[in-house]
mmCIF file of C-alpha atoms in Angstrom:
data_model
loop_
_atom_site.group_PDB
_atom_site.id
_atom_site.type_symbol
_atom_site.label_atom_id
_atom_site.label_comp_id
_atom_site.label_asym_id
_atom_site.label_seq_id
_atom_site.Cartn_x
_atom_site.Cartn_y
_atom_site.Cartn_z
ATOM 1 C CA MET F 1 98.995 121.336 74.376
ATOM 2 C CA GLN F 2 96.419 123.237 76.398
ATOM 3 C CA GLU F 3 97.715 123.695 79.959
ATOM 4 C CA ASP F 4 95.302 126.442 80.990
ATOM 5 C CA MET F 5 94.159 125.045 84.371
ATOM 6 C CA TYR F 6 95.731 121.803 85.495
ATOM 7 C CA VAL F 7 99.180 120.350 85.753
ATOM 8 C CA ILE F 8 99.828 117.748 83.132
ATOM 9 C CA PHE F 9 99.061 114.746 85.313
ATOM 10 C CA GLU F 10 95.690 116.149 86.232
ATOM 11 C CA ASN F 11 94.860 116.908 82.587
ATOM 12 C CA TYR F 12 95.527 113.293 81.677
ATOM 13 C CA LEU F 13 93.495 111.877 84.575
ATOM 14 C CA LEU F 14 90.566 114.137 83.733
ATOM 15 C CA ASN F 15 90.784 113.206 80.039
ATOM 16 C CA GLN F 16 91.315 116.812 79.070
ATOM 17 C CA MET F 17 93.991 116.155 76.431
ATOM 18 C CA THR F 18 93.677 115.875 72.681
ATOM 19 C CA ILE F 19 94.222 112.408 71.248
ATOM 20 C CA GLU F 20 97.657 113.442 69.960
ATOM 21 C CA ASP F 21 98.756 114.913 73.291
ATOM 22 C CA LYS F 22 97.470 111.880 75.136
ATOM 23 C CA MET F 23 99.475 109.551 72.874
ATOM 24 C CA GLU F 24 102.594 111.655 73.366
ATOM 25 C CA PHE F 25 102.170 111.573 77.114
ATOM 26 C CA GLU F 26 101.623 107.805 77.178
ATOM 27 C CA ASN F 27 104.735 107.304 75.054
ATOM 28 C CA GLN F 28 106.619 109.506 77.487
ATOM 29 C CA LEU F 29 105.447 107.274 80.361
ATOM 30 C CA LEU F 30 106.627 104.166 78.514
ATOM 31 C CA SER F 31 110.061 105.592 77.850
ATOM 32 C CA ASP F 32 110.631 107.332 81.191
ATOM 33 C CA ALA F 33 110.404 104.921 84.132
ATOM 34 C CA ASP F 34 110.937 107.653 86.718
ATOM 35 C CA LEU F 35 108.166 109.806 85.286
ATOM 36 C CA ASN F 36 105.854 106.794 85.123
ATOM 37 C CA GLU F 37 106.549 105.852 88.761
ATOM 38 C CA LYS F 38 105.744 109.339 89.988
ATOM 39 C CA PHE F 39 102.636 109.546 87.815
ATOM 40 C CA GLN F 40 101.354 106.261 89.265
ATOM 41 C CA LEU F 41 101.960 107.582 92.779
ATOM 42 C CA TYR F 42 100.086 110.793 91.968
ATOM 43 C CA LYS F 43 97.180 108.816 90.496
ATOM 44 C CA GLN F 44 96.943 106.476 93.492
ATOM 45 C CA LEU F 45 97.002 109.341 95.976
ATOM 46 C CA THR F 46 94.352 111.231 94.028
ATOM 47 C CA GLN F 47 92.072 108.186 93.808
ATOM 48 C CA PHE F 48 92.473 107.474 97.521
ATOM 49 C CA LEU F 49 91.666 111.037 98.522
ATOM 50 C CA GLU F 50 88.647 111.134 96.228
ATOM 51 C CA SER F 51 87.256 107.958 97.792
ATOM 52 C CA LYS F 52 87.915 108.989 101.404
ATOM 53 C CA PHE F 53 87.668 112.760 101.482
ATOM 54 C CA SER F 54 85.659 113.874 98.450
ATOM 55 C CA LYS F 55 84.741 117.329 99.794
ATOM 56 C CA GLU F 56 88.275 118.105 100.927
ATOM 57 C CA THR F 57 89.670 116.806 97.631
ATOM 58 C CA ASP F 58 87.411 119.181 95.690
ATOM 59 C CA ASP F 59 88.686 122.068 97.795
ATOM 60 C CA PHE F 60 92.250 120.934 97.186
ATOM 61 C CA LYS F 61 91.710 120.759 93.424
ATOM 62 C CA ASN F 62 90.222 124.232 93.384
ATOM 63 C CA ASN F 63 93.416 125.475 94.995
ATOM 64 C CA LEU F 64 95.398 123.430 92.501
ATOM 65 C CA LYS F 65 93.630 125.188 89.627
ATOM 66 C CA ILE F 66 94.746 128.548 90.950
ATOM 67 C CA ILE F 67 98.342 127.383 91.380
ATOM 68 C CA SER F 68 98.341 125.783 87.955
ATOM 69 C CA LYS F 69 96.920 128.887 86.290
ATOM 70 C CA GLN F 70 99.630 131.043 87.830
ATOM 71 C CA HIS F 71 102.320 128.770 86.387
ATOM 72 C CA VAL F 72 100.605 128.686 83.001
ATOM 73 C CA SER F 73 100.588 132.487 82.762
ATOM 74 C CA LYS F 74 104.378 132.431 83.098
ATOM 75 C CA GLU F 75 104.850 129.624 80.569
ATOM 76 C CA GLU F 76 102.220 130.506 77.956
ATOM 77 C CA ASN F 77 104.840 131.424 75.316
ATOM 78 C CA LEU F 78 106.522 127.999 75.365
ATOM 79 C CA ASP F 79 107.088 126.198 72.077
ATOM 80 C CA LYS F 80 104.376 123.536 72.326
ATOM 81 C CA SER F 81 106.121 121.294 69.800
ATOM 82 C CA LYS F 82 108.841 120.503 72.342
ATOM 83 C CA VAL F 83 107.300 117.753 74.415
ATOM 84 C CA VAL F 84 110.166 116.948 76.772
ATOM 85 C CA PRO F 85 110.874 120.543 77.946
ATOM 86 C CA ILE F 86 107.185 121.076 78.626
ATOM 87 C CA TYR F 87 107.033 117.898 80.646
ATOM 88 C CA SER F 88 110.146 118.690 82.626
ATOM 89 C CA LYS F 89 108.684 122.045 83.677
ATOM 90 C CA TRP F 90 105.250 120.669 84.422
ATOM 91 C CA PHE F 91 106.637 117.606 86.137
ATOM 92 C CA ALA F 92 108.230 119.860 88.755
ATOM 93 C CA ILE F 93 104.773 121.206 89.511
ATOM 94 C CA ALA F 94 103.232 117.713 89.603
ATOM 95 C CA ALA F 95 105.953 116.468 91.941
ATOM 96 C CA THR F 96 105.270 119.393 94.271
ATOM 97 C CA VAL F 97 101.574 118.536 94.225
ATOM 98 C CA VAL F 98 102.311 114.913 95.178
ATOM 99 C CA VAL F 99 104.316 116.116 98.168
ATOM 100 C CA PHE F 100 101.540 118.560 99.065
ATOM 101 C CA ILE F 101 98.929 115.782 98.991
ATOM 102 C CA SER F 102 101.123 113.516 101.105
ATOM 103 C CA VAL F 103 101.640 116.199 103.747
ATOM 104 C CA TRP F 104 97.933 117.076 103.702
ATOM 105 C CA PHE F 105 96.976 113.412 104.128
ATOM 106 C CA PHE F 106 99.414 113.005 107.015
ATOM 107 C CA MET F 107 97.973 116.064 108.766
ATOM 108 C CA GLN F 108 94.425 114.765 108.296
ATOM 109 C CA ASN F 109 95.326 111.477 109.960
ATOM 110 C CA SER F 110 97.469 112.929 112.742
ATOM 111 C CA THR F 111 94.697 115.130 114.152
ATOM 112 C CA PRO F 112 92.522 113.258 116.678
ATOM 113 C CA LYS F 113 88.846 113.051 115.785
ATOM 114 C CA TYR F 114 85.860 112.583 118.066
ATOM 115 C CA GLY F 115 84.524 109.801 115.866
ATOM 116 C CA ASP F 116 87.580 107.692 116.655
ATOM 117 C CA TYR F 117 86.831 107.702 120.387
ATOM 118 C CA ASN F 118 83.037 107.770 120.845
ATOM 119 C CA GLN F 119 82.598 104.042 121.411
ATOM 120 C CA HIS F 120 80.282 104.279 124.412
ATOM 121 C CA GLU F 121 79.510 101.561 126.914
ATOM 122 C CA LYS F 122 76.012 100.149 126.887
ATOM 123 C CA ALA F 123 73.533 101.573 129.376
ATOM 124 C CA TYR F 124 71.987 99.119 131.853
ATOM 125 C CA PHE F 125 69.313 100.698 133.993
ATOM 126 C CA THR F 126 67.123 97.604 134.032
ATOM 127 C CA GLU F 127 67.329 97.019 137.785
ATOM 128 C CA ARG F 128 66.193 100.589 138.470
ATOM 129 C CA SER F 129 63.752 100.805 135.563
ATOM 130 C CA GLU F 130 60.966 98.843 137.222
ATOM 131 C CA GLY F 131 58.133 101.258 137.716
ATOM 132 C CA ASN F 132 59.909 103.864 135.580
ATOM 133 C CA ALA F 133 59.112 103.185 131.945
ATOM 134 C CA ASN F 134 61.035 106.242 130.738
ATOM 135 C CA LEU F 135 64.280 104.962 132.248
ATOM 136 C CA LYS F 136 63.939 101.710 130.294
ATOM 137 C CA LEU F 137 63.050 103.625 127.124
ATOM 138 C CA ALA F 138 66.032 105.948 127.577
ATOM 139 C CA GLN F 139 68.301 102.942 128.051
ATOM 140 C CA ASP F 140 67.056 101.204 124.908
ATOM 141 C CA ALA F 141 67.218 104.358 122.784
ATOM 142 C CA PHE F 142 70.777 105.074 123.946
ATOM 143 C CA ASN F 143 71.927 101.532 123.208
ATOM 144 C CA GLU F 144 70.415 101.817 119.728
ATOM 145 C CA LYS F 145 72.340 105.096 119.263
ATOM 146 C CA GLU F 146 69.089 107.004 118.896
ATOM 147 C CA TYR F 147 70.424 109.844 121.002
ATOM 148 C CA GLN F 148 67.764 112.453 120.261
ATOM 149 C CA LYS F 149 65.081 110.006 121.305
ATOM 150 C CA ALA F 150 67.068 109.056 124.411
ATOM 151 C CA ILE F 151 67.286 112.733 125.407
ATOM 152 C CA VAL F 152 63.500 113.037 125.288
ATOM 153 C CA TYR F 153 63.138 110.128 127.715
ATOM 154 C CA PHE F 154 66.009 111.257 129.970
ATOM 155 C CA GLU F 155 64.358 114.640 130.361
ATOM 156 C CA LYS F 156 61.147 113.025 131.600
ATOM 157 C CA ILE F 157 62.994 111.425 134.513
ATOM 158 C CA THR F 158 63.685 113.213 137.761
ATOM 159 C CA ASN F 159 67.299 113.868 138.701
ATOM 160 C CA LYS F 160 66.870 111.641 141.749
ATOM 161 C CA ASP F 161 65.706 108.701 139.641
ATOM 162 C CA LEU F 162 68.457 109.272 137.082
ATOM 163 C CA GLY F 163 71.284 109.305 139.575
ATOM 164 C CA GLU F 164 74.852 109.999 138.485
ATOM 165 C CA GLU F 165 74.984 106.994 136.179
ATOM 166 C CA GLY F 166 71.856 108.071 134.344
ATOM 167 C CA ASN F 167 73.107 111.642 134.163
ATOM 168 C CA LEU F 168 76.373 110.435 132.642
ATOM 169 C CA PHE F 169 74.522 108.687 129.825
ATOM 170 C CA TYR F 170 72.237 111.693 129.467
ATOM 171 C CA ALA F 171 75.325 113.898 129.035
ATOM 172 C CA ILE F 172 76.766 111.523 126.433
ATOM 173 C CA SER F 173 73.507 111.707 124.491
ATOM 174 C CA LEU F 174 73.688 115.497 124.640
ATOM 175 C CA ILE F 175 77.242 115.465 123.283
ATOM 176 C CA GLU F 176 76.143 113.262 120.402
ATOM 177 C CA ALA F 177 73.284 115.690 119.733
ATOM 178 C CA ASN F 178 75.700 118.665 119.811
ATOM 179 C CA GLN F 179 74.043 120.157 122.912
ATOM 180 C CA TYR F 180 77.395 120.996 124.404
ATOM 181 C CA ASN F 181 76.480 123.497 127.131
ATOM 182 C CA LYS F 182 73.940 121.216 128.796
ATOM 183 C CA ALA F 183 76.283 118.244 128.543
ATOM 184 C CA GLU F 184 79.179 120.179 130.053
ATOM 185 C CA ALA F 185 77.093 121.398 132.993
ATOM 186 C CA ILE F 186 76.009 117.834 133.838
ATOM 187 C CA LEU F 187 79.522 116.433 133.510
ATOM 188 C CA GLN F 188 80.982 119.196 135.678
ATOM 189 C CA ASN F 189 78.477 118.362 138.404
ATOM 190 C CA ILE F 190 79.416 114.685 138.294
ATOM 191 C CA LYS F 191 83.103 115.576 138.393
ATOM 192 C CA GLU F 192 82.715 117.892 141.390
ATOM 193 C CA ASP F 193 80.769 115.254 143.335
ATOM 194 C CA ASN F 194 83.872 113.025 143.339
ATOM 195 C CA SER F 195 81.722 109.980 142.655
ATOM 196 C CA VAL F 196 82.758 106.714 141.057
ATOM 197 C CA TYR F 197 81.934 108.372 137.748
ATOM 198 C CA LYS F 198 84.414 111.245 138.192
ATOM 199 C CA GLU F 199 87.012 109.836 135.782
ATOM 200 C CA LYS F 200 84.305 109.059 133.249
ATOM 201 C CA SER F 201 83.063 112.644 133.478
ATOM 202 C CA ILE F 202 86.594 113.972 132.872
ATOM 203 C CA TRP F 203 86.980 111.681 129.868
ATOM 204 C CA TYR F 204 83.732 112.887 128.346
ATOM 205 C CA LEU F 205 84.500 116.514 129.109
ATOM 206 C CA GLY F 206 87.639 115.977 127.050
ATOM 207 C CA LEU F 207 85.696 114.344 124.225
ATOM 208 C CA LEU F 208 83.171 117.156 124.325
ATOM 209 C CA LYS F 209 85.980 119.647 123.653
ATOM 210 C CA LEU F 210 87.495 117.367 121.023
ATOM 211 C CA LYS F 211 84.215 117.223 119.118
ATOM 212 C CA GLN F 212 84.136 121.026 119.114
ATOM 213 C CA LYS F 213 87.775 121.044 117.921
ATOM 214 C CA LYS F 214 88.808 122.995 120.999
ATOM 215 C CA TYR F 215 92.067 121.112 121.126
ATOM 216 C CA ASP F 216 93.874 123.109 123.809
ATOM 217 C CA GLU F 217 90.950 122.758 126.223
ATOM 218 C CA CYS F 218 90.636 119.061 125.365
ATOM 219 C CA LYS F 219 94.312 118.482 126.117
ATOM 220 C CA GLU F 220 94.147 120.416 129.384
ATOM 221 C CA ILE F 221 91.186 118.367 130.597
ATOM 222 C CA LEU F 222 92.516 114.963 129.572
ATOM 223 C CA GLU F 223 95.851 115.616 131.242
ATOM 224 C CA THR F 224 93.996 115.602 134.587
ATOM 225 C CA LEU F 225 92.773 112.036 134.072
ATOM 226 C CA SER F 226 94.365 109.668 136.583
ATOM 227 C CA LYS F 227 96.522 106.755 135.486
ATOM 228 C CA GLU F 228 94.014 104.388 137.061
ATOM 229 C CA ALA F 229 91.239 105.606 134.761
ATOM 230 C CA GLU F 230 89.952 103.089 132.234
ATOM 231 C CA GLU F 231 90.387 105.604 129.418
ATOM 232 C CA TYR F 232 93.862 106.791 130.444
ATOM 233 C CA ASP F 233 95.710 105.232 127.489
ATOM 234 C CA LYS F 234 93.240 106.623 124.965
ATOM 235 C CA ALA F 235 93.444 110.030 126.639
ATOM 236 C CA GLN F 236 97.236 109.988 126.340
ATOM 237 C CA GLU F 237 96.909 109.068 122.676
ATOM 238 C CA ILE F 238 94.746 112.123 122.059
ATOM 239 C CA VAL F 239 97.054 114.382 124.058
ATOM 240 C CA LYS F 240 100.068 113.280 122.021
ATOM 241 C CA LYS F 241 98.266 113.922 118.735
ATOM 242 C CA ILE F 242 97.152 117.431 119.662
#
């Protein structure tokens, strides 16, 4: 049996066995309920990761090849006619891989992600947009999540006409467009003005850091959010996950 790159489960899933080896393995699954249960778990985890995190799964499998090859080099003189001993040795590796995938999946889901928290309120500048076409266009572009277009219109409006509300939505658009420095400067100004949008500015300063994966800074900022803030519970959720 050629075990030059993958553990035995992976060889079977990738159809990299000879017909004889495949039949032997399938017979082993039929006769060994414990082996079959763990193989099914490994297969389900692999399929789930491939469907949800294809790039990360490829990276994981590349690492798996290296690990597998190292084990093969130590076991290359095994008597290949002895199916059960080979499987017992390789099953230990496969079981370790299942645990590794489970831990990796847990870590992926325990880390807060910007995309889980960027559900923005709709912009409503209609009352102030009369006589200012760009304000209405910025509003509509933002609400359609066309943030680059919204930025173009926001930047045609004077700071006076934008006001703190308009600047808040301008900053959000900048965050979405990965223009972090400009967004941070605007949000800091809103925060320092102690306006009704102060808590919102703190929330988005935290999200700005979260999107950049600056977790310590994100946590430090969100911990300053008051309990009365609309986003307090979500902020605490992020803080606990970091």
